[in-house]
């Protein structure tokens, strides 16, 4: 189950499909991140293991202007964030591609959702078939030799085995030989070097024995080793392909193109990559939305399951924003594109999925470091074993045989697979549950938390206030309030206007005061609609619900009370978090009575109300100073600083763009059950990684001394090594099957994180 097969040396020629220099093409294909930074994504198909990742990332980080380089093992993609200028000189992005090529890896521009194709899988399957056929026939011939065939028959069978093994090793073993040679040629080593050396030495020794009419040959061990290794590589390739299939499935939700309406009224069908913000698009019923856009005309129902995980259609009309990938069900729409395809919501979701495995988590760093030093250690151990047996016995053949067994049995495949295979499976399970994670380190940090802090509006609630006391309001006051509310886009103002149904015109100057409300200076006096403090100067008793007060010259005319519905599954999710020993709290900018009522309904006793964005950051920092590791769950622009400041963070897909970018996890379903689900999955992944490390280390502790002492033949070593890799993969797949149950952790933390609601 080998890991590291670097690609061919060829990269991008000076001229490519667009007829532009590689540097200019890479510049145009990159996207601006603001602040003078850009990001380029390259596909590196030769990446197969932690050593490859370390090599490529190290080469790129050594380049001037590179701020960050991250390789994703599943998608075989490297994302490079770089400065547009260094020391007053424009950065040449072709230097990044050249750095990758100089390390022996092929690279080309990466396209979102691109498929590696079935070519490699077909080659692997053919190689497995060839190795299996050769191993079976050599085994059959070996039975006669082991049964006591005479010298002439034994030599004949050995020669037949040699002729069967030679082409099989050349054809089936090319994956390992090419990788090992490529690594050595560029002055480094990888996990395929000891494999190629072991196979070659085993065959060479067997051929030497055959020429010298020896009794024993190990052609079966050489070919069987390749057979097991190829099975492992094929399974690994298929598993990674399955992990990428979800991304490819999302990519297929984006159509190839759309009908663009030009300024002169003419229409043309244009590829989705060529659609620019501001252009008008015609979307017929039954078509998918190609890019994010705003409805200019028409009305229809949309299937938005890709966005919110809900199958119920959603009606849209003029002015509504819709996202790429949603399906137009019932009527034609004319849209104005608000983002290019690569900046759309669907592309963002695919980017989150592809980044899930690329994090530099502590476990991944440990595995990468071990893999870096493991291969030279194996070579040294085999050499010392050979020298030791030569010193003890003086038998070159036996010393060589034991050294080959050591090379085979110490193959670091199990160690190399211990972390990435779990991360791939965990990311797949999270995606199936509607949760996308930006990198593997986020899963590790999520498993460490002891406190969950929620924003209120848009997180614990759905952020859609509803007027609940309309029957108590006089029609005249309702009409005046609606007239004022029509001049604001605040959610409460929109809810009031929608509930009123009709408004009376107001003659006078109307203005909105940010953070307070709306004011109209009329001949009757000054009407105000907003907070009680703004409308009445604080007179009266504050409601436990969200409210808006209408006043005339400071005298209250009506009080409008609103209720924000709880997000689906909020109560059950909070109860489950408490059951697994996590403390919960609310950080909100809303009024104190409203936050207290929300906490009471959900069973959350600790909260802080009327917080500014800075206040939320300070609350997270205070929790960290108290020894707590906080998960912050929020959705608004004002939550973004707190999402960044927390130990780990989550946001719903409906969150503001800034909030989604700041969060480590994004969940697409409406229900809040994604929070305990992600925590449970991350904890299980951490346990499986530790178990895999223990299995890989335990295997070597047991197997290596056996091989050094000469009790393992090359064939037995091949079987033992392959079995260890299969066990590691099988252990990781337990997470995919959901067979693990979340162990109940310690009792809830007693130390108070936030002041209790009744203390305010």
mmCIF file of N, CA and C in Angstrom, residues 526-616:
data_model
loop_
_atom_site.group_PDB
_atom_site.id
_atom_site.type_symbol
_atom_site.label_atom_id
_atom_site.label_comp_id
_atom_site.label_asym_id
_atom_site.label_seq_id
_atom_site.Cartn_x
_atom_site.Cartn_y
_atom_site.Cartn_z
ATOM 1 N N UNK A 526 -43.165 65.000 15.464
ATOM 2 C CA UNK A 526 -42.074 64.090 15.095
ATOM 3 C C UNK A 526 -42.485 62.661 15.444
ATOM 4 N N UNK A 527 -42.642 61.857 14.369
ATOM 5 C CA UNK A 527 -42.915 60.436 14.563
ATOM 6 C C UNK A 527 -41.579 59.691 14.638
ATOM 7 N N UNK A 528 -41.512 58.734 15.536
ATOM 8 C CA UNK A 528 -40.324 57.880 15.632
ATOM 9 C C UNK A 528 -40.751 56.422 15.732
ATOM 10 N N UNK A 529 -40.006 55.578 15.049
ATOM 11 C CA UNK A 529 -40.230 54.136 15.112
ATOM 12 C C UNK A 529 -38.880 53.476 15.326
ATOM 13 N N UNK A 530 -38.747 52.777 16.450
ATOM 14 C CA UNK A 530 -37.475 52.120 16.727
ATOM 15 C C UNK A 530 -37.432 51.611 18.146
ATOM 16 N N UNK A 531 -36.250 51.620 18.735
ATOM 17 C CA UNK A 531 -36.108 51.134 20.103
ATOM 18 C C UNK A 531 -36.854 52.051 21.061
ATOM 19 N N UNK A 532 -37.189 51.510 22.233
ATOM 20 C CA UNK A 532 -37.922 52.302 23.219
ATOM 21 C C UNK A 532 -37.096 53.517 23.650
ATOM 22 N N UNK A 533 -35.817 53.341 23.802
ATOM 23 C CA UNK A 533 -34.973 54.460 24.204
ATOM 24 C C UNK A 533 -34.984 55.559 23.152
ATOM 25 N N UNK A 534 -35.015 55.188 21.873
ATOM 26 C CA UNK A 534 -35.024 56.165 20.785
ATOM 27 C C UNK A 534 -36.391 56.838 20.664
ATOM 28 N N UNK A 535 -37.447 56.042 20.768
ATOM 29 C CA UNK A 535 -38.789 56.588 20.533
ATOM 30 C C UNK A 535 -39.323 57.363 21.722
ATOM 31 N N UNK A 536 -39.085 56.870 22.924
ATOM 32 C CA UNK A 536 -39.715 57.462 24.109
ATOM 33 C C UNK A 536 -38.720 57.921 25.158
ATOM 34 N N UNK A 537 -37.457 57.854 24.831
ATOM 35 C CA UNK A 537 -36.469 58.259 25.812
ATOM 36 C C UNK A 537 -36.302 57.262 26.931
ATOM 37 N N UNK A 538 -36.690 56.015 26.716
ATOM 38 C CA UNK A 538 -36.501 54.961 27.703
ATOM 39 C C UNK A 538 -37.677 54.786 28.623
ATOM 40 N N UNK A 539 -38.737 55.557 28.492
ATOM 41 C CA UNK A 539 -39.890 55.416 29.369
ATOM 42 C C UNK A 539 -40.617 54.119 29.079
ATOM 43 N N UNK A 540 -41.183 53.504 30.096
ATOM 44 C CA UNK A 540 -41.941 52.271 29.917
ATOM 45 C C UNK A 540 -41.097 51.060 30.218
ATOM 46 N N UNK A 541 -41.762 49.916 30.261
ATOM 47 C CA UNK A 541 -41.098 48.661 30.607
ATOM 48 C C UNK A 541 -40.683 47.924 29.346
ATOM 49 N N UNK A 542 -39.457 47.466 29.297
ATOM 50 C CA UNK A 542 -38.951 46.745 28.130
ATOM 51 C C UNK A 542 -39.608 45.378 28.038
ATOM 52 N N UNK A 543 -39.896 44.967 26.818
ATOM 53 C CA UNK A 543 -40.528 43.663 26.581
ATOM 54 C C UNK A 543 -39.472 42.572 26.560
ATOM 55 N N UNK A 544 -39.899 41.339 26.917
ATOM 56 C CA UNK A 544 -39.002 40.187 26.815
ATOM 57 C C UNK A 544 -38.896 39.699 25.385
ATOM 58 N N UNK A 545 -39.666 40.294 24.473
ATOM 59 C CA UNK A 545 -39.583 39.996 23.052
ATOM 60 C C UNK A 545 -38.966 41.194 22.334
ATOM 61 N N UNK A 546 -38.497 40.957 21.122
ATOM 62 C CA UNK A 546 -38.020 42.077 20.318
ATOM 63 C C UNK A 546 -39.186 43.020 20.067
ATOM 64 N N UNK A 547 -38.935 44.314 20.137
ATOM 65 C CA UNK A 547 -40.036 45.266 19.979
ATOM 66 C C UNK A 547 -39.576 46.472 19.184
ATOM 67 N N UNK A 548 -40.557 47.139 18.598
ATOM 68 C CA UNK A 548 -40.367 48.437 17.966
ATOM 69 C C UNK A 548 -41.488 49.335 18.474
ATOM 70 N N UNK A 549 -41.156 50.535 18.902
ATOM 71 C CA UNK A 549 -42.127 51.450 19.499
ATOM 72 C C UNK A 549 -42.367 52.616 18.551
ATOM 73 N N UNK A 550 -43.650 52.937 18.335
ATOM 74 C CA UNK A 550 -44.044 54.106 17.547
ATOM 75 C C UNK A 550 -44.434 55.214 18.515
ATOM 76 N N UNK A 551 -43.854 56.405 18.325
ATOM 77 C CA UNK A 551 -44.155 57.529 19.209
ATOM 78 C C UNK A 551 -44.386 58.792 18.401
ATOM 79 N N UNK A 552 -45.099 59.731 19.021
ATOM 80 C CA UNK A 552 -45.304 61.064 18.460
ATOM 81 C C UNK A 552 -44.852 62.071 19.509
ATOM 82 N N UNK A 553 -43.786 62.792 19.174
ATOM 83 C CA UNK A 553 -43.197 63.761 20.098
ATOM 84 C C UNK A 553 -42.883 63.126 21.451
ATOM 85 N N UNK A 554 -42.349 61.896 21.415
ATOM 86 C CA UNK A 554 -41.924 61.211 22.620
ATOM 87 C C UNK A 554 -43.025 60.481 23.353
ATOM 88 N N UNK A 555 -44.278 60.562 22.865
ATOM 89 C CA UNK A 555 -45.402 59.888 23.511
ATOM 90 C C UNK A 555 -45.697 58.582 22.780
ATOM 91 N N UNK A 556 -45.686 57.473 23.507
ATOM 92 C CA UNK A 556 -45.883 56.155 22.895
ATOM 93 C C UNK A 556 -47.285 56.035 22.299
ATOM 94 N N UNK A 557 -47.322 55.631 21.017
ATOM 95 C CA UNK A 557 -48.588 55.369 20.342
ATOM 96 C C UNK A 557 -48.875 53.873 20.239
ATOM 97 N N UNK A 558 -47.831 53.102 20.043
ATOM 98 C CA UNK A 558 -48.030 51.649 19.910
ATOM 99 C C UNK A 558 -46.698 50.951 20.129
ATOM 100 N N UNK A 559 -46.804 49.730 20.615
ATOM 101 C CA UNK A 559 -45.614 48.897 20.799
ATOM 102 C C UNK A 559 -45.799 47.625 19.989
ATOM 103 N N UNK A 560 -44.895 47.386 19.058
ATOM 104 C CA UNK A 560 -44.975 46.220 18.176
ATOM 105 C C UNK A 560 -43.997 45.159 18.695
ATOM 106 N N UNK A 561 -44.521 44.008 19.020
ATOM 107 C CA UNK A 561 -43.695 42.928 19.565
ATOM 108 C C UNK A 561 -43.478 41.855 18.499
ATOM 109 N N UNK A 562 -42.245 41.383 18.450
ATOM 110 C CA UNK A 562 -41.856 40.418 17.419
ATOM 111 C C UNK A 562 -41.251 39.175 18.074
ATOM 112 N N UNK A 563 -41.438 38.090 17.414
ATOM 113 C CA UNK A 563 -40.876 36.830 17.888
ATOM 114 C C UNK A 563 -40.049 36.213 16.764
ATOM 115 N N UNK A 564 -38.847 35.826 17.101
ATOM 116 C CA UNK A 564 -37.965 35.164 16.134
ATOM 117 C C UNK A 564 -37.988 33.676 16.427
ATOM 118 N N UNK A 565 -38.401 32.885 15.468
ATOM 119 C CA UNK A 565 -38.516 31.444 15.685
ATOM 120 C C UNK A 565 -37.149 30.806 15.903
ATOM 121 N N UNK A 566 -37.107 29.819 16.790
ATOM 122 C CA UNK A 566 -35.872 29.087 17.026
ATOM 123 C C UNK A 566 -35.510 28.261 15.800
ATOM 124 N N UNK A 567 -34.233 28.133 15.565
ATOM 125 C CA UNK A 567 -33.775 27.285 14.470
ATOM 126 C C UNK A 567 -34.142 25.835 14.770
ATOM 127 N N UNK A 568 -34.486 25.095 13.737
ATOM 128 C CA UNK A 568 -34.883 23.694 13.898
ATOM 129 C C UNK A 568 -33.793 22.914 14.629
ATOM 130 N N UNK A 569 -34.214 22.125 15.614
ATOM 131 C CA UNK A 569 -33.283 21.269 16.339
ATOM 132 C C UNK A 569 -32.434 21.997 17.359
ATOM 133 N N UNK A 570 -32.723 23.302 17.613
ATOM 134 C CA UNK A 570 -31.884 24.063 18.542
ATOM 135 C C UNK A 570 -31.954 23.489 19.954
ATOM 136 N N UNK A 571 -33.172 23.216 20.436
ATOM 137 C CA UNK A 571 -33.322 22.683 21.789
ATOM 138 C C UNK A 571 -32.662 21.341 21.964
ATOM 139 N N UNK A 572 -32.890 20.427 21.002
ATOM 140 C CA UNK A 572 -32.286 19.097 21.087
ATOM 141 C C UNK A 572 -30.764 19.175 21.014
ATOM 142 N N UNK A 573 -30.256 20.087 20.184
ATOM 143 C CA UNK A 573 -28.808 20.212 20.030
ATOM 144 C C UNK A 573 -28.162 20.699 21.317
ATOM 145 N N UNK A 574 -28.769 21.699 21.949
ATOM 146 C CA UNK A 574 -28.217 22.209 23.202
ATOM 147 C C UNK A 574 -28.253 21.126 24.274
ATOM 148 N N UNK A 575 -29.371 20.371 24.331
ATOM 149 C CA UNK A 575 -29.471 19.285 25.313
ATOM 150 C C UNK A 575 -28.401 18.230 25.067
ATOM 151 N N UNK A 576 -28.120 17.925 23.801
ATOM 152 C CA UNK A 576 -27.099 16.920 23.490
ATOM 153 C C UNK A 576 -25.705 17.416 23.862
ATOM 154 N N UNK A 577 -25.454 18.708 23.641
ATOM 155 C CA UNK A 577 -24.163 19.272 24.037
ATOM 156 C C UNK A 577 -23.972 19.183 25.548
ATOM 157 N N UNK A 578 -25.036 19.472 26.294
ATOM 158 C CA UNK A 578 -24.949 19.340 27.747
ATOM 159 C C UNK A 578 -24.707 17.889 28.146
ATOM 160 N N UNK A 579 -25.339 16.954 27.422
ATOM 161 C CA UNK A 579 -25.219 15.537 27.768
ATOM 162 C C UNK A 579 -23.799 15.020 27.582
ATOM 163 N N UNK A 580 -23.036 15.594 26.654
ATOM 164 C CA UNK A 580 -21.668 15.124 26.431
ATOM 165 C C UNK A 580 -20.656 15.978 27.193
ATOM 166 N N UNK A 581 -21.156 16.770 28.155
ATOM 167 C CA UNK A 581 -20.254 17.457 29.064
ATOM 168 C C UNK A 581 -19.746 18.793 28.593
ATOM 169 N N UNK A 582 -20.432 19.436 27.653
ATOM 170 C CA UNK A 582 -19.989 20.733 27.154
ATOM 171 C C UNK A 582 -20.801 21.856 27.783
ATOM 172 N N UNK A 583 -20.132 22.946 28.130
ATOM 173 C CA UNK A 583 -20.793 24.143 28.636
ATOM 174 C C UNK A 583 -21.288 24.952 27.447
ATOM 175 N N UNK A 584 -22.434 25.633 27.593
ATOM 176 C CA UNK A 584 -22.974 26.448 26.506
ATOM 177 C C UNK A 584 -23.229 27.864 27.004
ATOM 178 N N UNK A 585 -23.228 28.818 26.088
ATOM 179 C CA UNK A 585 -23.505 30.206 26.404
ATOM 180 C C UNK A 585 -23.955 30.945 25.167
ATOM 181 N N UNK A 586 -24.481 32.149 25.349
ATOM 182 C CA UNK A 586 -24.957 32.986 24.247
ATOM 183 C C UNK A 586 -24.226 34.319 24.297
ATOM 184 N N UNK A 587 -23.690 34.737 23.165
ATOM 185 C CA UNK A 587 -23.105 36.065 22.997
ATOM 186 C C UNK A 587 -23.942 36.791 21.956
ATOM 187 N N UNK A 588 -24.649 37.846 22.358
ATOM 188 C CA UNK A 588 -25.594 38.494 21.449
ATOM 189 C C UNK A 588 -25.509 39.996 21.562
ATOM 190 N N UNK A 589 -25.806 40.658 20.458
ATOM 191 C CA UNK A 589 -25.912 42.111 20.467
ATOM 192 C C UNK A 589 -27.325 42.576 20.744
ATOM 193 N N UNK A 590 -28.260 41.634 20.917
ATOM 194 C CA UNK A 590 -29.661 41.973 21.146
ATOM 195 C C UNK A 590 -29.867 42.451 22.586
ATOM 196 N N UNK A 591 -31.094 42.927 22.865
ATOM 197 C CA UNK A 591 -31.410 43.442 24.188
ATOM 198 C C UNK A 591 -31.426 42.326 25.229
ATOM 199 N N UNK A 592 -31.182 42.723 26.458
ATOM 200 C CA UNK A 592 -31.043 41.778 27.552
ATOM 201 C C UNK A 592 -32.284 40.909 27.771
ATOM 202 N N UNK A 593 -33.517 41.481 27.809
ATOM 203 C CA UNK A 593 -34.688 40.624 28.033
ATOM 204 C C UNK A 593 -34.894 39.596 26.929
ATOM 205 N N UNK A 594 -34.608 39.988 25.688
ATOM 206 C CA UNK A 594 -34.800 39.072 24.556
ATOM 207 C C UNK A 594 -33.803 37.916 24.639
ATOM 208 N N UNK A 595 -32.550 38.227 24.945
ATOM 209 C CA UNK A 595 -31.526 37.182 25.050
ATOM 210 C C UNK A 595 -31.843 36.248 26.210
ATOM 211 N N UNK A 596 -32.296 36.824 27.326
ATOM 212 C CA UNK A 596 -32.639 36.002 28.483
ATOM 213 C C UNK A 596 -33.776 35.043 28.160
ATOM 214 N N UNK A 597 -34.778 35.521 27.416
ATOM 215 C CA UNK A 597 -35.910 34.666 27.060
ATOM 216 C C UNK A 597 -35.466 33.542 26.132
ATOM 217 N N UNK A 598 -34.601 33.846 25.169
ATOM 218 C CA UNK A 598 -34.086 32.799 24.268
ATOM 219 C C UNK A 598 -33.304 31.758 25.053
ATOM 220 N N UNK A 599 -32.454 32.204 25.971
ATOM 221 C CA UNK A 599 -31.703 31.272 26.796
ATOM 222 C C UNK A 599 -32.610 30.395 27.633
ATOM 223 N N UNK A 600 -33.689 31.002 28.193
ATOM 224 C CA UNK A 600 -34.626 30.226 29.014
ATOM 225 C C UNK A 600 -35.299 29.136 28.191
ATOM 226 N N UNK A 601 -35.704 29.468 26.974
ATOM 227 C CA UNK A 601 -36.393 28.489 26.120
ATOM 228 C C UNK A 601 -35.486 27.328 25.730
ATOM 229 N N UNK A 602 -34.188 27.590 25.654
ATOM 230 C CA UNK A 602 -33.254 26.543 25.217
ATOM 231 C C UNK A 602 -32.516 25.875 26.368
ATOM 232 N N UNK A 603 -32.692 26.371 27.565
ATOM 233 C CA UNK A 603 -31.977 25.785 28.695
ATOM 234 C C UNK A 603 -30.539 26.249 28.804
ATOM 235 N N UNK A 604 -30.230 27.421 28.252
ATOM 236 C CA UNK A 604 -28.886 28.013 28.348
ATOM 237 C C UNK A 604 -28.925 29.081 29.428
ATOM 238 N N UNK A 605 -28.189 28.869 30.508
ATOM 239 C CA UNK A 605 -28.260 29.761 31.660
ATOM 240 C C UNK A 605 -27.214 30.863 31.649
ATOM 241 N N UNK A 606 -26.261 30.782 30.763
ATOM 242 C CA UNK A 606 -25.165 31.755 30.763
ATOM 243 C C UNK A 606 -25.180 32.514 29.444
ATOM 244 N N UNK A 607 -25.201 33.833 29.532
ATOM 245 C CA UNK A 607 -25.296 34.664 28.336
ATOM 246 C C UNK A 607 -24.783 36.065 28.640
ATOM 247 N N UNK A 608 -24.460 36.768 27.566
ATOM 248 C CA UNK A 608 -24.146 38.194 27.660
ATOM 249 C C UNK A 608 -24.900 38.884 26.527
ATOM 250 N N UNK A 609 -25.632 39.935 26.838
ATOM 251 C CA UNK A 609 -26.431 40.653 25.851
ATOM 252 C C UNK A 609 -25.795 41.999 25.519
ATOM 253 N N UNK A 610 -26.331 42.620 24.450
ATOM 254 C CA UNK A 610 -25.950 43.966 24.022
ATOM 255 C C UNK A 610 -24.443 44.087 23.816
ATOM 256 N N UNK A 611 -23.871 43.071 23.163
ATOM 257 C CA UNK A 611 -22.432 43.057 22.897
ATOM 258 C C UNK A 611 -22.127 43.653 21.534
ATOM 259 N N UNK A 612 -21.068 44.402 21.459
ATOM 260 C CA UNK A 612 -20.523 44.845 20.176
ATOM 261 C C UNK A 612 -19.649 43.735 19.610
ATOM 262 N N UNK A 613 -19.243 43.802 18.326
ATOM 263 C CA UNK A 613 -18.312 42.795 17.796
ATOM 264 C C UNK A 613 -17.044 42.671 18.641
ATOM 265 N N UNK A 614 -16.523 43.804 19.123
ATOM 266 C CA UNK A 614 -15.336 43.752 19.973
ATOM 267 C C UNK A 614 -15.660 43.029 21.285
ATOM 268 N N UNK A 615 -16.864 43.255 21.804
ATOM 269 C CA UNK A 615 -17.254 42.593 23.041
ATOM 270 C C UNK A 615 -17.307 41.086 22.897
ATOM 271 N N UNK A 616 -17.752 40.601 21.735
ATOM 272 C CA UNK A 616 -17.783 39.157 21.509
ATOM 273 C C UNK A 616 -16.364 38.590 21.453
#
